[in-house]
Coordinates of C-alpha atoms (C1' of nucleotides) in Angstrom, one line a residue:
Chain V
X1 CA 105.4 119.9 88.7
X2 CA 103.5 123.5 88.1
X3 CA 100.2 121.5 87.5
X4 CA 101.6 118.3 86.1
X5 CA 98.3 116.1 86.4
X6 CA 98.6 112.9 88.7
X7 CA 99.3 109.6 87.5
X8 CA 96.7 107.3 88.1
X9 CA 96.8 103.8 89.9
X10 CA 99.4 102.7 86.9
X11 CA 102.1 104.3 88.8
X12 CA 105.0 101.9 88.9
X13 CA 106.0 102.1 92.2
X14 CA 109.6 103.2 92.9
X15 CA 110.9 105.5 95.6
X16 CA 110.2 104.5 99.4
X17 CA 110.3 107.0 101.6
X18 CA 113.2 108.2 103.4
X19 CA 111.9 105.6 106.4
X20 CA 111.6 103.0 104.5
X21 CA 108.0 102.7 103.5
X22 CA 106.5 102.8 100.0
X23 CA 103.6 105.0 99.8
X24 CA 100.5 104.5 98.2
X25 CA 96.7 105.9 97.5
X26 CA 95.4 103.4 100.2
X27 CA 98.2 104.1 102.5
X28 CA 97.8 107.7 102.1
X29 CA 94.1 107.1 102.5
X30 CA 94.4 104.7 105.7
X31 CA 96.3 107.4 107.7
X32 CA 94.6 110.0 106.7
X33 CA 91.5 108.2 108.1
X34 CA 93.6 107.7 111.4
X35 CA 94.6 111.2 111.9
X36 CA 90.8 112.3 111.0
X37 CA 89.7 110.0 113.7
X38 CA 92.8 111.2 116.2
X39 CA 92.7 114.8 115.6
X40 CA 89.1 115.8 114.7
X41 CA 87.6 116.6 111.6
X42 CA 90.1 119.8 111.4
X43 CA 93.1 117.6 112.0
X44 CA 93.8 116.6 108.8
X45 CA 97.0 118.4 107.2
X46 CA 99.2 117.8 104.8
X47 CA 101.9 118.6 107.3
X48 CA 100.4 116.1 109.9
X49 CA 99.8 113.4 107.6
X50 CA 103.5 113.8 105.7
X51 CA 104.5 113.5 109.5
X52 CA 102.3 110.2 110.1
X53 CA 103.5 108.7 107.0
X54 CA 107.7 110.2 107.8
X55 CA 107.6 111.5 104.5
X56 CA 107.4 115.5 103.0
X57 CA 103.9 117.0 102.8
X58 CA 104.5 118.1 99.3
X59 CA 105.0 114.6 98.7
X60 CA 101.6 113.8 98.8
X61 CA 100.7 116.1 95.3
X62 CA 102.2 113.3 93.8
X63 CA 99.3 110.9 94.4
X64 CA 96.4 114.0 95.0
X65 CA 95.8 117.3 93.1
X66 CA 95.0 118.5 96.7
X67 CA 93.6 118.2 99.7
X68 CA 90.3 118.0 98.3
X69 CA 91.7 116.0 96.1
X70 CA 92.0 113.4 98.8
X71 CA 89.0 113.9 100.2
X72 CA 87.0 112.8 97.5
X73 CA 88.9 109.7 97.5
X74 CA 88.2 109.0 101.6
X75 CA 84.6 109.5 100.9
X76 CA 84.8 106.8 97.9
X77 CA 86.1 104.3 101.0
X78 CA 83.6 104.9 103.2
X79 CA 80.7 104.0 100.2
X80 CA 82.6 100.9 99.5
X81 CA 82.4 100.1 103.4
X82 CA 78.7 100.5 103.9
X83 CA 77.1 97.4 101.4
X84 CA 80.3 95.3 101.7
X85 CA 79.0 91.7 102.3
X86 CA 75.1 92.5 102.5
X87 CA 73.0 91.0 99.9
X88 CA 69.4 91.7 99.8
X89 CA 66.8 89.1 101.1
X90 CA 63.6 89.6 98.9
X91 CA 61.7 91.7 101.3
X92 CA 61.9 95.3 100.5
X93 CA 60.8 97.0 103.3
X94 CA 63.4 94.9 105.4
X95 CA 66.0 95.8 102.6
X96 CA 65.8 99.3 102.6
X97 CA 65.8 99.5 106.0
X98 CA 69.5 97.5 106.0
X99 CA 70.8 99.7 103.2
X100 CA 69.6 103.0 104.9
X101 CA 70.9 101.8 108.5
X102 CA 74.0 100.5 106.8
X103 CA 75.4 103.6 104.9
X104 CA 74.1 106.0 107.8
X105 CA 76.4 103.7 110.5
X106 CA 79.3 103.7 108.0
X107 CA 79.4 107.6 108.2
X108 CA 78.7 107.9 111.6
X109 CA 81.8 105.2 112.4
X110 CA 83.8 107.6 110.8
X111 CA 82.3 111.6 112.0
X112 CA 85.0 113.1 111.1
X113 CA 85.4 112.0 107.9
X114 CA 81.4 111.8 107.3
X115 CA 81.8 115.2 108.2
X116 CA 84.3 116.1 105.1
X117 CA 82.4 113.9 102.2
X118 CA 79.2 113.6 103.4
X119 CA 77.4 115.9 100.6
X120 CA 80.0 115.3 97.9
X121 CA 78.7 113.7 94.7
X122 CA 81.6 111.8 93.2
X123 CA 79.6 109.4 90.6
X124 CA 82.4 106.9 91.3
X125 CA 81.8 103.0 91.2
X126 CA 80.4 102.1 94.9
X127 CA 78.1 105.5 95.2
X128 CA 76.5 104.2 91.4
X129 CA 76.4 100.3 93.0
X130 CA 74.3 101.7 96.3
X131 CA 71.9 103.6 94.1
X132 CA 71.2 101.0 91.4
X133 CA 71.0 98.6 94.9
X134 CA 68.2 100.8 96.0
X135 CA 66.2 101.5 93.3
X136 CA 66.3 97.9 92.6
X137 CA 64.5 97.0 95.9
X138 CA 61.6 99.6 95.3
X139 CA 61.0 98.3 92.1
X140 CA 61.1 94.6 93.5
X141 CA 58.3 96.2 95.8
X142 CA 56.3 96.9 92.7
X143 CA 56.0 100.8 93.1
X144 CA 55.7 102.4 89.2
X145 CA 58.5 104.3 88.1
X146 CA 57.9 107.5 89.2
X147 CA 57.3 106.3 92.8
X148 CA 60.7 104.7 92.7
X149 CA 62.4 107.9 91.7
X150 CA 60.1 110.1 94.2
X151 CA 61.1 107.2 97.1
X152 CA 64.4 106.5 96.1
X153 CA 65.7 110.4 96.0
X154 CA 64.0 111.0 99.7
X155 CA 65.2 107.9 101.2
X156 CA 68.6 108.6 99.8
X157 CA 68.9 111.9 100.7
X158 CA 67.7 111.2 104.2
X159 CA 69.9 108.9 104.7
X160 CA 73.0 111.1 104.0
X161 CA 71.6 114.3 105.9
X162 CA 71.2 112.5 108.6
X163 CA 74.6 111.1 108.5
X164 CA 75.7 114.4 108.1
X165 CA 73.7 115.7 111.0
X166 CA 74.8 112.5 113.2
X167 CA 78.5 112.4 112.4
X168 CA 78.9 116.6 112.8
X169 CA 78.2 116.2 116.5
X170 CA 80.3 113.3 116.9
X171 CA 82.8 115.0 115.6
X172 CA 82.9 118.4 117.2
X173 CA 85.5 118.3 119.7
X174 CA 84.8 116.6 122.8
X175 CA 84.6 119.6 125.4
X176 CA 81.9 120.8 122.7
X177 CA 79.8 117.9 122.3
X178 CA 79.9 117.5 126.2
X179 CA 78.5 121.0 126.4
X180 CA 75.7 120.0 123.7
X181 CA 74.5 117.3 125.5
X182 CA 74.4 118.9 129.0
X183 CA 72.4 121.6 127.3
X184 CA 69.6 119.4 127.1
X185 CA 70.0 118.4 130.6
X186 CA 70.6 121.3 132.1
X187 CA 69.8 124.5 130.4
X188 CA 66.8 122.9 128.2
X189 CA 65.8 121.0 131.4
X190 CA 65.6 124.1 133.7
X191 CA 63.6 126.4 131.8
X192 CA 60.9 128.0 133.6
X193 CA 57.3 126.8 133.4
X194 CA 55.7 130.3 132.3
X195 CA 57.8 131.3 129.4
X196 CA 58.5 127.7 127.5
X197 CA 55.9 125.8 129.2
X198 CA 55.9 122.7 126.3
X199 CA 59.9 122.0 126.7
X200 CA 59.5 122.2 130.6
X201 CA 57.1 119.6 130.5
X202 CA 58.9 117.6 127.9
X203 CA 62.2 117.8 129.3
X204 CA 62.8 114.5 130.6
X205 CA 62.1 112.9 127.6
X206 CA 63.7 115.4 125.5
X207 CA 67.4 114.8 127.6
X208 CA 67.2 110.7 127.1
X209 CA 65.7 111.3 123.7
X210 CA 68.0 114.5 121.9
X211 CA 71.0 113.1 122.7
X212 CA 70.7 110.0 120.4
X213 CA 69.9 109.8 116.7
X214 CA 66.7 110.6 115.2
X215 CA 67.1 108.6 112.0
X216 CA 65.9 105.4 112.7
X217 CA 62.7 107.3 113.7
X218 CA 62.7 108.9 110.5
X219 CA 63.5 106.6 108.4
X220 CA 60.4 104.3 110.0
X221 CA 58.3 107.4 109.4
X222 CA 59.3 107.1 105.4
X223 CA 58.7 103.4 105.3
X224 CA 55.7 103.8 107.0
X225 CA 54.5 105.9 104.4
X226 CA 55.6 104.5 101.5
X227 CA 54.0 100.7 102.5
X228 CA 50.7 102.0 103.3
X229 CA 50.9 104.7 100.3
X230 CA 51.4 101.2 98.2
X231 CA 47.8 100.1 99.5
X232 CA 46.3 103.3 99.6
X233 CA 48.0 105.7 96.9
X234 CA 45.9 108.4 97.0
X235 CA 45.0 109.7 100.7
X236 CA 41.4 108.6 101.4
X237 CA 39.8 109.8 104.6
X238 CA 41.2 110.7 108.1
X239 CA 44.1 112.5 106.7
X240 CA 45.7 115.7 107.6
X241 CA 42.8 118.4 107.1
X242 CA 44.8 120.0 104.3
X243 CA 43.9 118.9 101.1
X244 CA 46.4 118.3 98.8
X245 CA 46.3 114.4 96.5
X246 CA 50.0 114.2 95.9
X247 CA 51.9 113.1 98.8
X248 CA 55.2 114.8 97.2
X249 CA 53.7 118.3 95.9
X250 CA 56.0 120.8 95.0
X251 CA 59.5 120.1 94.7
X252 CA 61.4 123.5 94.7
X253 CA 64.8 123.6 93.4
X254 CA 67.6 123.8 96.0
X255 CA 66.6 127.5 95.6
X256 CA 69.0 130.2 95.4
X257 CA 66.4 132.4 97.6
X258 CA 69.6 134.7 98.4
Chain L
X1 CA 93.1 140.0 127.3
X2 CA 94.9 137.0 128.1
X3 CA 91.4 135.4 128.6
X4 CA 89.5 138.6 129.2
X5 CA 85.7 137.1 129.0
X6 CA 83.4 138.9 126.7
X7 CA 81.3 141.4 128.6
X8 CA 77.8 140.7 127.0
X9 CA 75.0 142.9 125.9
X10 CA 75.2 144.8 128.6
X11 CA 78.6 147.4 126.7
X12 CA 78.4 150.7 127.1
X13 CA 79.3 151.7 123.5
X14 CA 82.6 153.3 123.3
X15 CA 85.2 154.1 120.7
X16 CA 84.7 154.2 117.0
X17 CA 86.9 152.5 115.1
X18 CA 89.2 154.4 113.1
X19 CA 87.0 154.8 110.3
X20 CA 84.2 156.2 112.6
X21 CA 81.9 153.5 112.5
X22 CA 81.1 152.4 116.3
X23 CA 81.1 148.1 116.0
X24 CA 78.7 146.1 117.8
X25 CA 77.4 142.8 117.7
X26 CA 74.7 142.9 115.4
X27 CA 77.0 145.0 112.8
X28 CA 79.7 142.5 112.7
X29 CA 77.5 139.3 112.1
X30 CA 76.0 141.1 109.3
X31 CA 79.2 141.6 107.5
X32 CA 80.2 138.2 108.5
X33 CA 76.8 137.1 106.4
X34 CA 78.0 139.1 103.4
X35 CA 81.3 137.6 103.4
X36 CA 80.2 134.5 103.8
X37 CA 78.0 135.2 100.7
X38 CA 80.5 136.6 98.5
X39 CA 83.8 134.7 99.6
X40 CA 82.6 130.7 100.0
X41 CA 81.9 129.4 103.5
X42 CA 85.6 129.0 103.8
X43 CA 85.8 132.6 102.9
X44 CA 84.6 134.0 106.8
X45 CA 88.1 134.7 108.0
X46 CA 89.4 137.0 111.2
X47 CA 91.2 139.7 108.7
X48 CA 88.8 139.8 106.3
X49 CA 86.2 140.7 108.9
X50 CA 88.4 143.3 110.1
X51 CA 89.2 144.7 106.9
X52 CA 85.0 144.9 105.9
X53 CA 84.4 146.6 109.0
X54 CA 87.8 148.9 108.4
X55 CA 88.5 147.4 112.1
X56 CA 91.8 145.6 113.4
X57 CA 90.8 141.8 113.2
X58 CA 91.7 141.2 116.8
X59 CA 89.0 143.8 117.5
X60 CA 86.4 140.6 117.3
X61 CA 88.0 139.0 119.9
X62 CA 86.7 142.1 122.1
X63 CA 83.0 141.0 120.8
X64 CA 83.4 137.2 120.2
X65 CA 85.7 134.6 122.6
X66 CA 86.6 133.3 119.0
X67 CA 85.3 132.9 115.2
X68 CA 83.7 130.1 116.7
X69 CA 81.8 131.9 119.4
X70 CA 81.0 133.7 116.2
X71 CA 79.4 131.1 113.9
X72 CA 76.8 130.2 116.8
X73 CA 75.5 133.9 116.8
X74 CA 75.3 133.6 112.8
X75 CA 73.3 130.2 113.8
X76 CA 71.4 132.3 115.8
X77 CA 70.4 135.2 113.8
X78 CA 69.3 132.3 111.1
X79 CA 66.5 131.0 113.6
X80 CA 65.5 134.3 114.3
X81 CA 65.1 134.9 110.6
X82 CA 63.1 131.6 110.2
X83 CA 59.9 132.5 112.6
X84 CA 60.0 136.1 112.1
X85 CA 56.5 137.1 111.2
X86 CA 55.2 133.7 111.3
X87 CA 52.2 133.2 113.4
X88 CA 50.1 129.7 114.2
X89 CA 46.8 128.9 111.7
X90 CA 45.8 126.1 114.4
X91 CA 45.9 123.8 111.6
X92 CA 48.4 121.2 113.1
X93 CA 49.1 119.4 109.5
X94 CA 49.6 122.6 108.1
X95 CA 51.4 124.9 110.8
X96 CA 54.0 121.7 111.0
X97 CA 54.6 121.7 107.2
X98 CA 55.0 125.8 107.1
X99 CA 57.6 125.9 110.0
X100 CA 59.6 122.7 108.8
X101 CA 59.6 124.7 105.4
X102 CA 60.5 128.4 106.6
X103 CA 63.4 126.7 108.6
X104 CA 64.7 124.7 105.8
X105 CA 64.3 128.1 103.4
X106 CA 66.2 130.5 106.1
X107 CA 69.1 127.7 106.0
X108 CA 69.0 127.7 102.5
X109 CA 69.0 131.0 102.0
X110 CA 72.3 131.7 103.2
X111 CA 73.9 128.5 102.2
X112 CA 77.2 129.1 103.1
X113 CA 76.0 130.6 107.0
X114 CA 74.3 127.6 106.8
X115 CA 77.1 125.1 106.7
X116 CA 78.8 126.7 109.3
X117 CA 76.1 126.6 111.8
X118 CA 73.4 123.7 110.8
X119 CA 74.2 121.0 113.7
X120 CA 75.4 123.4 116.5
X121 CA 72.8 123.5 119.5
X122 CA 73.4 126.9 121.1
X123 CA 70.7 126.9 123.4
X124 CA 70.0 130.7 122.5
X125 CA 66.4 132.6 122.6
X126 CA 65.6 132.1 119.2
X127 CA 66.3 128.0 118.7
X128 CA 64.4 128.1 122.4
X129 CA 61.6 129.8 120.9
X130 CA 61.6 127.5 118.0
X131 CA 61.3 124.4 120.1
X132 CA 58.4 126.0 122.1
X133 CA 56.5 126.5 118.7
X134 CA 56.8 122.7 117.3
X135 CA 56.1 121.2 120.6
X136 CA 52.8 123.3 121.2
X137 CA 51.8 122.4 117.6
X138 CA 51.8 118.8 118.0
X139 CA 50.2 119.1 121.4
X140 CA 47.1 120.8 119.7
X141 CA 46.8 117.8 117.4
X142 CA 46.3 115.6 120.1
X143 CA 49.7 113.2 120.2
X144 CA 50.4 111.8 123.9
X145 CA 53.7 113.6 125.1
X146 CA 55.6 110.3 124.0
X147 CA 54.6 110.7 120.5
X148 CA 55.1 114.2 120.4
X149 CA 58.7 113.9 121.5
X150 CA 59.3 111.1 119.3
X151 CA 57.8 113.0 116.0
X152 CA 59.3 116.6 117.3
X153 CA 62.7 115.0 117.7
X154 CA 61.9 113.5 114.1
X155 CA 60.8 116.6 112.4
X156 CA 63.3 119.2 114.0
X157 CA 66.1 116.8 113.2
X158 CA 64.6 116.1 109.2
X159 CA 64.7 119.4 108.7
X160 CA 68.1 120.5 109.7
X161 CA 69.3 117.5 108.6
X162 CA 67.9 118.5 104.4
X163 CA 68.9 121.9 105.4
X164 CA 72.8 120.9 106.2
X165 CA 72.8 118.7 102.8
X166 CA 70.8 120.8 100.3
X167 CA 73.4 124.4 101.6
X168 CA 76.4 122.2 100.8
X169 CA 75.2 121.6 97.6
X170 CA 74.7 125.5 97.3
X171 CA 77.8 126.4 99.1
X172 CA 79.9 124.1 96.8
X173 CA 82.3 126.8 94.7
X174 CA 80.1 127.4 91.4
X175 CA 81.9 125.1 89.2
X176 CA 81.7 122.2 91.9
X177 CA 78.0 122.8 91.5
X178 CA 77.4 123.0 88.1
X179 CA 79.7 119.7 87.9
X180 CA 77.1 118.0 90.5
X181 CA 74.3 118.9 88.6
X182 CA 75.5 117.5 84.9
X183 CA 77.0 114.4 86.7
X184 CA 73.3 113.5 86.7
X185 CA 72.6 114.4 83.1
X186 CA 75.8 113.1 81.4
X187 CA 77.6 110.7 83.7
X188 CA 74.3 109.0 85.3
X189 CA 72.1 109.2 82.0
X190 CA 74.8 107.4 79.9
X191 CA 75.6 104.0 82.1
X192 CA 75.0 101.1 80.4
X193 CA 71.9 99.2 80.5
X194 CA 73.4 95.9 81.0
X195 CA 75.5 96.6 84.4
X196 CA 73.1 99.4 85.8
X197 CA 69.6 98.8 84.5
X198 CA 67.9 100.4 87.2
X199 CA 69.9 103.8 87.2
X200 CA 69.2 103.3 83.3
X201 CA 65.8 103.1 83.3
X202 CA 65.4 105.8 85.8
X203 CA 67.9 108.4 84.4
X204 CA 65.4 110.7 82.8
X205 CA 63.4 111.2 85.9
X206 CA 66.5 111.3 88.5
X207 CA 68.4 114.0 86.0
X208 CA 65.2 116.2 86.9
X209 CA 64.3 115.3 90.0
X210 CA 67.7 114.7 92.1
X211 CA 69.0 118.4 91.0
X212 CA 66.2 119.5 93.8
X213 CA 65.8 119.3 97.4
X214 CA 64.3 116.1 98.4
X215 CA 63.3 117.7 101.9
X216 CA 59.6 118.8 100.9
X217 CA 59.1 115.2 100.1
X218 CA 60.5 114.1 103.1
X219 CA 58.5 116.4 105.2
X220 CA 55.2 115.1 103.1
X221 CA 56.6 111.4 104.0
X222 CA 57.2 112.7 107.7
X223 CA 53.7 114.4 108.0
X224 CA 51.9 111.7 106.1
X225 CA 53.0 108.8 108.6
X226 CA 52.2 111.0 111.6
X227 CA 48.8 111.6 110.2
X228 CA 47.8 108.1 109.8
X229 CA 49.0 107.3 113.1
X230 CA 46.7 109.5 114.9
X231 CA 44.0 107.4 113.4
X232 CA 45.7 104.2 113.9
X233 CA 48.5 103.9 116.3
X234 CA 49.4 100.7 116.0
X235 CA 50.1 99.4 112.6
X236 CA 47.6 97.3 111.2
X237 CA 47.4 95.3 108.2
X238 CA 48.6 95.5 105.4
X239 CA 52.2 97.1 106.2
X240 CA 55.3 95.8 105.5
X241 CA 55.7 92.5 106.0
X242 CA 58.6 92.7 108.7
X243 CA 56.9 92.9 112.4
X244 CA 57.2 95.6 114.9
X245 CA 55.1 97.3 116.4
X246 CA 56.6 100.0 117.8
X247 CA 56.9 102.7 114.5
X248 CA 60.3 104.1 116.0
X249 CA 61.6 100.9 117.3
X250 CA 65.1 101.3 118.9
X251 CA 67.0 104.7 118.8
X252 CA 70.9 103.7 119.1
X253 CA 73.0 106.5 120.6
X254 CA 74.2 108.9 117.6
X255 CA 77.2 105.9 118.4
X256 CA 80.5 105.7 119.0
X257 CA 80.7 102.1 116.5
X258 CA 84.3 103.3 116.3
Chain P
dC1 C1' 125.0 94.2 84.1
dC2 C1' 125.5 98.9 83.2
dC3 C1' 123.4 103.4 81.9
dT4 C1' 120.0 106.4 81.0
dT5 C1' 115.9 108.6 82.3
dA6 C1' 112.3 110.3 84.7
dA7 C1' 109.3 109.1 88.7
dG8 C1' 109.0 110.3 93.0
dG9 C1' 111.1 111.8 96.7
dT10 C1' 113.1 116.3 99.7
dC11 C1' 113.9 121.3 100.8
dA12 C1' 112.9 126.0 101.2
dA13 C1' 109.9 129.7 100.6
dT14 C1' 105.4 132.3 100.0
dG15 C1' 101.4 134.2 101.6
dG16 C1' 97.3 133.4 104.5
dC17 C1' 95.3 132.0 108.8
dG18 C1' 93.6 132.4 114.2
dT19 C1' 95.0 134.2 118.2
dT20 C1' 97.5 136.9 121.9
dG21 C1' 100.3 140.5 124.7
dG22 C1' 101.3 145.1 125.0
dC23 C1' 100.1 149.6 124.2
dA24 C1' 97.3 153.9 123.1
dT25 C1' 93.3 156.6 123.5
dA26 C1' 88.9 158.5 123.8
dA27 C1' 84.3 158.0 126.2
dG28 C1' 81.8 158.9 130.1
dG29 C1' 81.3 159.3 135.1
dA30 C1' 82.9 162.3 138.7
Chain B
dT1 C1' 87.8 169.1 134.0
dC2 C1' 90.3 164.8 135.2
dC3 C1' 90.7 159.7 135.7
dT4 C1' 89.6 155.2 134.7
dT5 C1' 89.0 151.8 131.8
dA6 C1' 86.7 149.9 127.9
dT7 C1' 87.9 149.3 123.5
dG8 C1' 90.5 149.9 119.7
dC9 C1' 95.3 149.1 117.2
dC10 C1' 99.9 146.9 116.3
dA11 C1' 103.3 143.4 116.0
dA12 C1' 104.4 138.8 116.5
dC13 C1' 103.8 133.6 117.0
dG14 C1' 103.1 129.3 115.1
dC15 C1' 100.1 127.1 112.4
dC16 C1' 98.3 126.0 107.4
dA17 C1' 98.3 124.6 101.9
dT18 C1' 100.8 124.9 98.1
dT19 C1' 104.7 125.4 94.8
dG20 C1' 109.3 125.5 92.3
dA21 C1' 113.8 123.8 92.3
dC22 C1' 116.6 120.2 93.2
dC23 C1' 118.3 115.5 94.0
dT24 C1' 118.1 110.3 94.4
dT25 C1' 117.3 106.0 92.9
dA26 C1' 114.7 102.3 90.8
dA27 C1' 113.2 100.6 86.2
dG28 C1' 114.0 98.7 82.0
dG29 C1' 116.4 98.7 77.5
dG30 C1' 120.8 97.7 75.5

DNA sequence: CCCTTAAGGTCAATGGCGTTGGCATAAGGA
DNA sequence: TCCTTATGCCAACGCCATTGACCTTAAGGG
């Protein structure tokens, strides 16, 4: 057992534990997701989840190569959960709206777990099936190519930043997410007129508004541009004074600017 | 010490440590930047703190209520970071796009600060100041206070949102990232046609493109939608075919769907 | 139906972590 | 110069992930 590699799912089964119960990836998985959602984001252990499932933490490096390991494989469930059942109903605008709303309320039912896999990459069947999914609805819409990929990579990674966002305060531990959202009642909302005169007047709307999520907004905002960019694909008049004919300009790269 | 509240600012500088430097705030998040830098986000850690600074590590504790209380002044020092220097051009379009920018690049910029810190609200000067600056910028363009809550809560949320995702993918240990990036080239670029055509088709454009941030093209998405709508509020024809009129329709809470 | 074999459990130990209580000492006001 | 106390240090507690050695028992061939 130095590094002996993990079996994969053509383990035949044998031990049960000393309780009586016969693990399994999905088990392992199921509590884990349990524990996550009983002891915060931080809560999941190896020691813990060897106690949930009465068995010895090391016993779990017989079905992970770690903790992250596992991780990955929580993450993978969480995919699979978002687009199980939907189908797609022809109109694309509608559609995307459904996926993007879909996978961002699968994270966000599970914050502290989101929190964990949100901005993993594991190339595994149900991330590959959401992405062929929505590039297939963009093209249905009739956008060329290189709109699809333009759309489809911000849509995408909107989607799981804000789920990333959303399920991070969800998941902070409660005396701490009380706190953040009595800051914007209290200390946001008593700020004096002279020195940060635009939140004092926007207060009000700021307390109802900041403590909910701004993705659906956001994703309405991409929508709306990418249906009226499909009528008018170069901006014509009444635009932002700036000039610039690309609506994506410059991509940097994630940018190592140290 | 039991739970011997932090005296703030307001310390009259005492004894050096035993290596002669004299500690204070500003000196100990620096070095917390630098090991976060060199050592991995996970790599910020009470004793090696102490040992950079040549300072016992339950010295912090005399400075910070907890490494916690910690990460929120690294949050803080980010925000200040983002603004310095940065004054108004009066060009709403513009000034919007350069502050959503120079946020996202501070993040970036220290990835693994970044991951630590991203979705905390610590209601400090700096995030303050921040606030003040994109409200009064979308006041100048004319939005009615409704609209510029809706679009500030938007934009503010966007960009930490792209910031969170795109400094996990930096923050990921270097092997984990260069792994990401080829899953793109190899493992996405070499799926069959027949039971991913779209993901097929696109592959040559997604290697390129999805290896970058997505945010600036967001933003653009963001900016271009807001744009518009200052000429015509309410959607007219030619949009997507689903009704609404409303083009942030119902925020849910961030949502407990359990 | 028994016997071998190794999969899959358990145990114990290692080294790192945040945090705290007690103690020592030097800085700065008097 | 002396006293107070802010601020540093030390030692210890109870967590944590991970590993190597050992042991038990089910599987599957004979």
């Amino acid at each position: 057992m130095p590094k002996p590699v993990i079996p994969e799912e053509k383990r035949r089964r044998r031990r049960p534990t000393k309780s009586g119960t016969v693990l399994s990836e999905r088990l392992i998985v199921d509590a884990a997701l349990r524990l996550l959602r009983e002891h915060g984001s931080a809560g999941l252990t190896a020691r813990r989840l060897g106690l949930a499932l009465d068995a010895d933490p090391s016993t779990l490096y017989r079905y992970f190569r770690g903790m992250d390991d596992l991780t990955l494989a929580i993450g993978d469930a969480l995919i699979g959960q978002a687009l199980e059942g939907w189908t797609p109903t022809g109109e694309w605008c509608e559609d995307l709206r459904t996926v993007g709303l879909r996978i961002h309320a699968a994270y966000v039912a599970h914050p502290q777990a989101a929190v964990l896999t949100t901005s993993r990459v594991t190339g595994r069947a149900n991330e590959l099936a959401a992405d062929e999914t929505v590039l297939e609805i963009l093209r249905g819409a009739g956008f060329p190519l290189a709109d699809i990929v333009r759309i489809y990579h911000a849509f995408i990674d909107q989607t799981l930043a804000f789920a990333a966002l959303d399920a991070a305060s969800l998941a902070l531990p409660s005396a701490a997410l009380q706190a953040d959202e009595e800051m914007w009642r209290k200390t946001y909302a008593r700020l004096p007129m002279a020195t940060y005169p635009r939140i004092a007047e926007a207060a009000p709307l700021l307390a109802t508004r900041m403590v909910t999520s701004a993705y659906p907004t956001a994703l309405e905002m991409l929508l709306d541009s990418a249906c009226r960019y499909l009528d008018v694909p170069l901006r014509g008049a009444g635009n932002c004074a700036t000039s610039h004919n690309e609506p994506a300009p410059a991509n940097g790269p994630i940018a190592p600017l140290s």
